[in-house]
Short mmCIF file of C-alpha atoms in Angstrom, two decimals:
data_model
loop_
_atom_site.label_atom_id
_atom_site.label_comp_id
_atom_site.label_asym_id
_atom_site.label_seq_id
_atom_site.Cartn_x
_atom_site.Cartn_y
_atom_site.Cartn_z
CA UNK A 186 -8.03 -12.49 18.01
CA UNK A 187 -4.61 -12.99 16.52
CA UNK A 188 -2.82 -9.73 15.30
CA UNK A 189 -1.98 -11.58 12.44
CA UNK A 190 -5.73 -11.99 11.41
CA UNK A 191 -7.06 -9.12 12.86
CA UNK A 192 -9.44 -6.40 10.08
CA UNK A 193 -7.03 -2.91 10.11
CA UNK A 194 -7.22 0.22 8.17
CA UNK A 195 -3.57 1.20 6.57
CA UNK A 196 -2.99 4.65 5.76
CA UNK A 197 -0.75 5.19 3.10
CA UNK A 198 -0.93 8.57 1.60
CA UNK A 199 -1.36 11.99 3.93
CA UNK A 200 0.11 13.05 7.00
CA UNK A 201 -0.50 9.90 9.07
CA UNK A 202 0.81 7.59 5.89
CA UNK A 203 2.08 4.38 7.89
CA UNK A 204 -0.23 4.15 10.42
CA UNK A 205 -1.98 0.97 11.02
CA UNK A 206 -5.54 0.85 13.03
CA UNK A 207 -6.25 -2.70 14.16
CA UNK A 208 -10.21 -2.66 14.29
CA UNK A 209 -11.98 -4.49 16.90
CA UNK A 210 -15.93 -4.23 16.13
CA UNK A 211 -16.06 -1.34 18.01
CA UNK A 212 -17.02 1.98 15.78
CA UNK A 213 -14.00 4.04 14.50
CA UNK A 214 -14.76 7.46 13.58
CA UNK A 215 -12.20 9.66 11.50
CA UNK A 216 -11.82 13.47 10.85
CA UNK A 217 -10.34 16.43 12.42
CA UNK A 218 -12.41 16.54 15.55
CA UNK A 219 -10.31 16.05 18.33
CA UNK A 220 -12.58 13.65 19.79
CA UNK A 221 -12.32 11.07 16.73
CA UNK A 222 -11.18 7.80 17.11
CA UNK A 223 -8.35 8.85 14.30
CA UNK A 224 -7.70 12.70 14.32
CA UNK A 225 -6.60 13.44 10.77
CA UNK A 226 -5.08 16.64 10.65
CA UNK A 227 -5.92 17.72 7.01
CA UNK A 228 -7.61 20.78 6.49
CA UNK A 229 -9.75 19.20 3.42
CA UNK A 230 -10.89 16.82 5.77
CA UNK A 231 -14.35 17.31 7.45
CA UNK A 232 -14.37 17.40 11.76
CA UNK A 233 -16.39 14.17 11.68
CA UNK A 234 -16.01 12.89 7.79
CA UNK A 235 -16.26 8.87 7.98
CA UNK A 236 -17.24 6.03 10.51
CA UNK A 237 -16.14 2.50 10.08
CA UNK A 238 -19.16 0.04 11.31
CA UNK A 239 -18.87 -3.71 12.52
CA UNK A 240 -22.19 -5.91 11.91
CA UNK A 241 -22.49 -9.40 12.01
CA UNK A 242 -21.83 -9.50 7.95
CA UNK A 243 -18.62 -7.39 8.39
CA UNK A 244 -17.30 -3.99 8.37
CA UNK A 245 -19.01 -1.05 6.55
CA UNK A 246 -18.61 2.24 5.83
CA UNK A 247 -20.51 5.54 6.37
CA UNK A 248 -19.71 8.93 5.29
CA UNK A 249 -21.05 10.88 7.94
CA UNK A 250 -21.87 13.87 5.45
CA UNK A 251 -18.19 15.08 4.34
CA UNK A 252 -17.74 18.67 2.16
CA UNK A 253 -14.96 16.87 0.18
CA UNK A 254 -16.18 13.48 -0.03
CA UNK A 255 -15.86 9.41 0.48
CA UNK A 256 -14.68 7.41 -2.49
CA UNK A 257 -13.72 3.94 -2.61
CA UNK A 258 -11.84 2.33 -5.48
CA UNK A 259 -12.32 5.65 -6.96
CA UNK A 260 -16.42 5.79 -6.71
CA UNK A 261 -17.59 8.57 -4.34
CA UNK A 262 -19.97 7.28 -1.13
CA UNK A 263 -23.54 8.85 -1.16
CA UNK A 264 -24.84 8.88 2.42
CA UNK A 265 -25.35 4.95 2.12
CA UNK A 266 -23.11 2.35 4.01
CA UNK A 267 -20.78 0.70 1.63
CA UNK A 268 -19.61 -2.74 2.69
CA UNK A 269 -15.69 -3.27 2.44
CA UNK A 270 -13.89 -5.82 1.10
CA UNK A 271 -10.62 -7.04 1.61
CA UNK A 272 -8.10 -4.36 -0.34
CA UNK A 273 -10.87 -1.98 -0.42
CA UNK A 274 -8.58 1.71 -0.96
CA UNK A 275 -10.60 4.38 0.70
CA UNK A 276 -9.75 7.80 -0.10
CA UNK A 277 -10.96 10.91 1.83
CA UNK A 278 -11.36 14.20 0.23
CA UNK A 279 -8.90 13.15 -2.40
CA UNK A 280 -5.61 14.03 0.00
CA UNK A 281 -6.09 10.98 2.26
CA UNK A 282 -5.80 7.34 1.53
CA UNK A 283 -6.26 3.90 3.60
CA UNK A 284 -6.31 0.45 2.73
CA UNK A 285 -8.81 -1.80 4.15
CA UNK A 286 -6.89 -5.46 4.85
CA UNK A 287 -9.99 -7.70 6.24
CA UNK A 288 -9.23 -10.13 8.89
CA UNK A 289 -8.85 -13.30 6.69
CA UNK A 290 -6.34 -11.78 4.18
CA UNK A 291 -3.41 -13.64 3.76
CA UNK A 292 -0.94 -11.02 3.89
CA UNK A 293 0.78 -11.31 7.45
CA UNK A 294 1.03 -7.82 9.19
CA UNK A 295 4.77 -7.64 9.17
CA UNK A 296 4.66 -8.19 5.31
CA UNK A 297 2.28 -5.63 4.36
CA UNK A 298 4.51 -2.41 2.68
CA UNK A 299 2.45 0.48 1.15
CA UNK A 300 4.86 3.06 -0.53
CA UNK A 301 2.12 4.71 -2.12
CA UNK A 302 -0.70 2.16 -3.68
CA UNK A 303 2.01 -1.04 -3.81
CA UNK A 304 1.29 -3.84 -1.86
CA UNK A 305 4.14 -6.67 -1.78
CA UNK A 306 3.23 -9.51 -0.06
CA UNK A 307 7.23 -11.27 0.82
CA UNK A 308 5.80 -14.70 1.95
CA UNK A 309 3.48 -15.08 -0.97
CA UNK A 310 6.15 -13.74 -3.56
CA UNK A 311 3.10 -11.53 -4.81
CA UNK A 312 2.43 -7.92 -5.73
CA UNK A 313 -0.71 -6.19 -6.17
CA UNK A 314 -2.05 -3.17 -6.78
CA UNK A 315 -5.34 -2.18 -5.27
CA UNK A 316 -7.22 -5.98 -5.89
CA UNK A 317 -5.19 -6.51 -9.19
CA UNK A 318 -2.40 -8.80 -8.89
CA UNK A 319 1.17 -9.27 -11.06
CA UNK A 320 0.15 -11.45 -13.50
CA UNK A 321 2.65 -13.56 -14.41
CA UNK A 322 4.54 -12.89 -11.05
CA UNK A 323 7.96 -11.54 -10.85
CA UNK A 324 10.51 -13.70 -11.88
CA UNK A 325 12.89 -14.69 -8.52
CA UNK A 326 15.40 -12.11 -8.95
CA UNK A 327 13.05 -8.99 -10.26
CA UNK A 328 11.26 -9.87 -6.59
CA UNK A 329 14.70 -10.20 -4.87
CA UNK A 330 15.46 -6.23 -6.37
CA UNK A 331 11.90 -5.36 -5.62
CA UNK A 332 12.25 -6.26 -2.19
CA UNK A 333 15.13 -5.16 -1.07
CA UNK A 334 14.37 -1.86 -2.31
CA UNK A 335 11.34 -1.41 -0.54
CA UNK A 336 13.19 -2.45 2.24
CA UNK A 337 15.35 -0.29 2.34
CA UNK A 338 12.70 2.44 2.45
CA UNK A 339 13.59 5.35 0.24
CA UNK A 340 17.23 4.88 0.89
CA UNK A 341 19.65 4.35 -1.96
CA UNK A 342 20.68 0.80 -2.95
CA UNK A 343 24.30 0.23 -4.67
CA UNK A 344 24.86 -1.53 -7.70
CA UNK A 345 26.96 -3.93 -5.64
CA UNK A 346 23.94 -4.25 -2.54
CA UNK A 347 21.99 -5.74 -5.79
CA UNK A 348 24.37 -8.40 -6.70
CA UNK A 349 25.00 -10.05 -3.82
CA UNK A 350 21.24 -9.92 -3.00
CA UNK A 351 20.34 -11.49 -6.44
CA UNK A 352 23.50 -13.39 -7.32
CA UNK A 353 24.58 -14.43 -4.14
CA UNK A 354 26.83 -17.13 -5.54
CA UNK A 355 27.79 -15.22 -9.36
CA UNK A 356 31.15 -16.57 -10.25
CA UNK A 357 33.38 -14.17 -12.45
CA UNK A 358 31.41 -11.28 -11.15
CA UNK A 359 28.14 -9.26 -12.66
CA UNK A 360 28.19 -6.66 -15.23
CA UNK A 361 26.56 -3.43 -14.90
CA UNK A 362 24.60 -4.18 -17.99
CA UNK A 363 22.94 -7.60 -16.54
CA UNK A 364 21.92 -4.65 -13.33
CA UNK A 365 20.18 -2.53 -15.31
CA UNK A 366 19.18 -5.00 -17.46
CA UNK A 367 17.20 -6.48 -14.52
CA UNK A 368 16.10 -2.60 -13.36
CA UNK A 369 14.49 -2.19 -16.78
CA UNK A 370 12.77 -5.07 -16.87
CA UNK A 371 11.21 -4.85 -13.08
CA UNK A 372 10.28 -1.38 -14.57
CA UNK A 373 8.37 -2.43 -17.22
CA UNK A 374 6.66 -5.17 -15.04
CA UNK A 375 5.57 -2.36 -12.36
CA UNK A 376 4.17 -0.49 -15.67
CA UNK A 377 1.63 -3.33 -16.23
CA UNK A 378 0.16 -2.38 -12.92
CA UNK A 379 0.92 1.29 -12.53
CA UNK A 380 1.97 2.83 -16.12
CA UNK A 381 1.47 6.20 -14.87
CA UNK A 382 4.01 6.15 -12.34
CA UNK A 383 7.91 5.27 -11.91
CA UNK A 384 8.96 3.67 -8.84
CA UNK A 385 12.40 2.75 -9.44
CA UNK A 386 14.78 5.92 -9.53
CA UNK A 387 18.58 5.54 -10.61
CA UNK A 388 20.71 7.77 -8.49
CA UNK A 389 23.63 8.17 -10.82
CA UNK A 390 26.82 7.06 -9.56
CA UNK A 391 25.39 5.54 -6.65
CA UNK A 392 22.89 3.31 -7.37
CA UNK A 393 18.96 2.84 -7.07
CA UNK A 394 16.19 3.82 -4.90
CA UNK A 395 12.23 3.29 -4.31
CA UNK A 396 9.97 6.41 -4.71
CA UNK A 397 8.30 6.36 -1.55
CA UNK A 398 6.41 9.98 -2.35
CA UNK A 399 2.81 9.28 -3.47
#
């Protein structure tokens, strides 16, 4: 199968946030057992917590009788198999959290980033958040700023990194006000998906950086 279109589990909150698990129909079992298929060394997770299944309808998934708990999209898993969908966000005893990208997404592997519950798709010029997408998309430049700071992975991007990104050809030069003019306003579009949380943090005197904490 091609890596590109392969099913994989993305964990992107807890110890192991970055990892990516390709999943080949064979069972993957998670917890802290040393003998699971993912060891997850969290102390709130169970030795053998979850098992992701392949049948010929898909991939589901079985809590295999967890203390803390299975929840997907934010409804807790009850000892039957819940089938996953494509952007399914699985959470494990509330301190662990994977995204399920099914094998005919359209995101390509390189271009999947997941500070936190953000998914920015480069190709497709598209953001989503869990299964709910920007709608009205970015405007060209607000995605030019968005990705280059996720990018740039935490790391502080200058006020002049910006304007040759997004004004590559300005004649007479940029003000700071059109800058944070743009900041605000890529702000305020993030807030329509995620109004509980600010991902763009101005580092006075130096610039601007993603929140990659969760």
């Amino acid at each position: 199968m091609n890596e590109q279109n392969q099913p994989l589990l993305v964990i992107y909150k807890g110890a192991l946030a970055g990892m990516r698990w390709p999943l080949n129909r064979e069972p993957v079992t998670l917890g802290r057992a040393p003998d699971c298929d993912i060891v997850l060394p969290e102390r709130q997770i169970s030795r053998y917590h979850v098992r992701i299944e392949w049948d010929a309808d898909g991939y589901v998934l079985r809590d295999l009788g967890s203390k803390n708990g299975t929840f997907v999209n934010g409804e807790r898993v009850r000892g039957q198999l819940y089938r996953l969908r494509d952007g399914d966000e699985i959470s494990l005893a509330t301190t662990l959290q994977i995204g399920f990208v099914a094998g005919e997404a359209t995101l390509p592997l390189e271009e999947i980033f997941m500070p936190g519950h953000l998914v920015v798709d480069e190709d497709a010029r598209r953001v989503r958040l869990g299964r709910e997408e920007l709608n009205p998309p970015l405007s060209p430049a607000q995605f030019t700023l968005l990705a280059m700071l996720v990018k740039s992975k935490g790391a502080v991007v200058t006020r002049e990194d910006v304007i040759r990104a997004v004004w590559p050809d300005a004649v007479g030069g940029v003000t700071d006000q059109a800058v944070d003019a743009l900041v605000y306003r890529l702000r305020e579009r993030l807030a329509e998906l995620d109004p509980d949380r600010n991902y763009l943090t101005t580092v006075r005197g130096h610039g601007f950086r993603f929140d990659m904490s969760v």
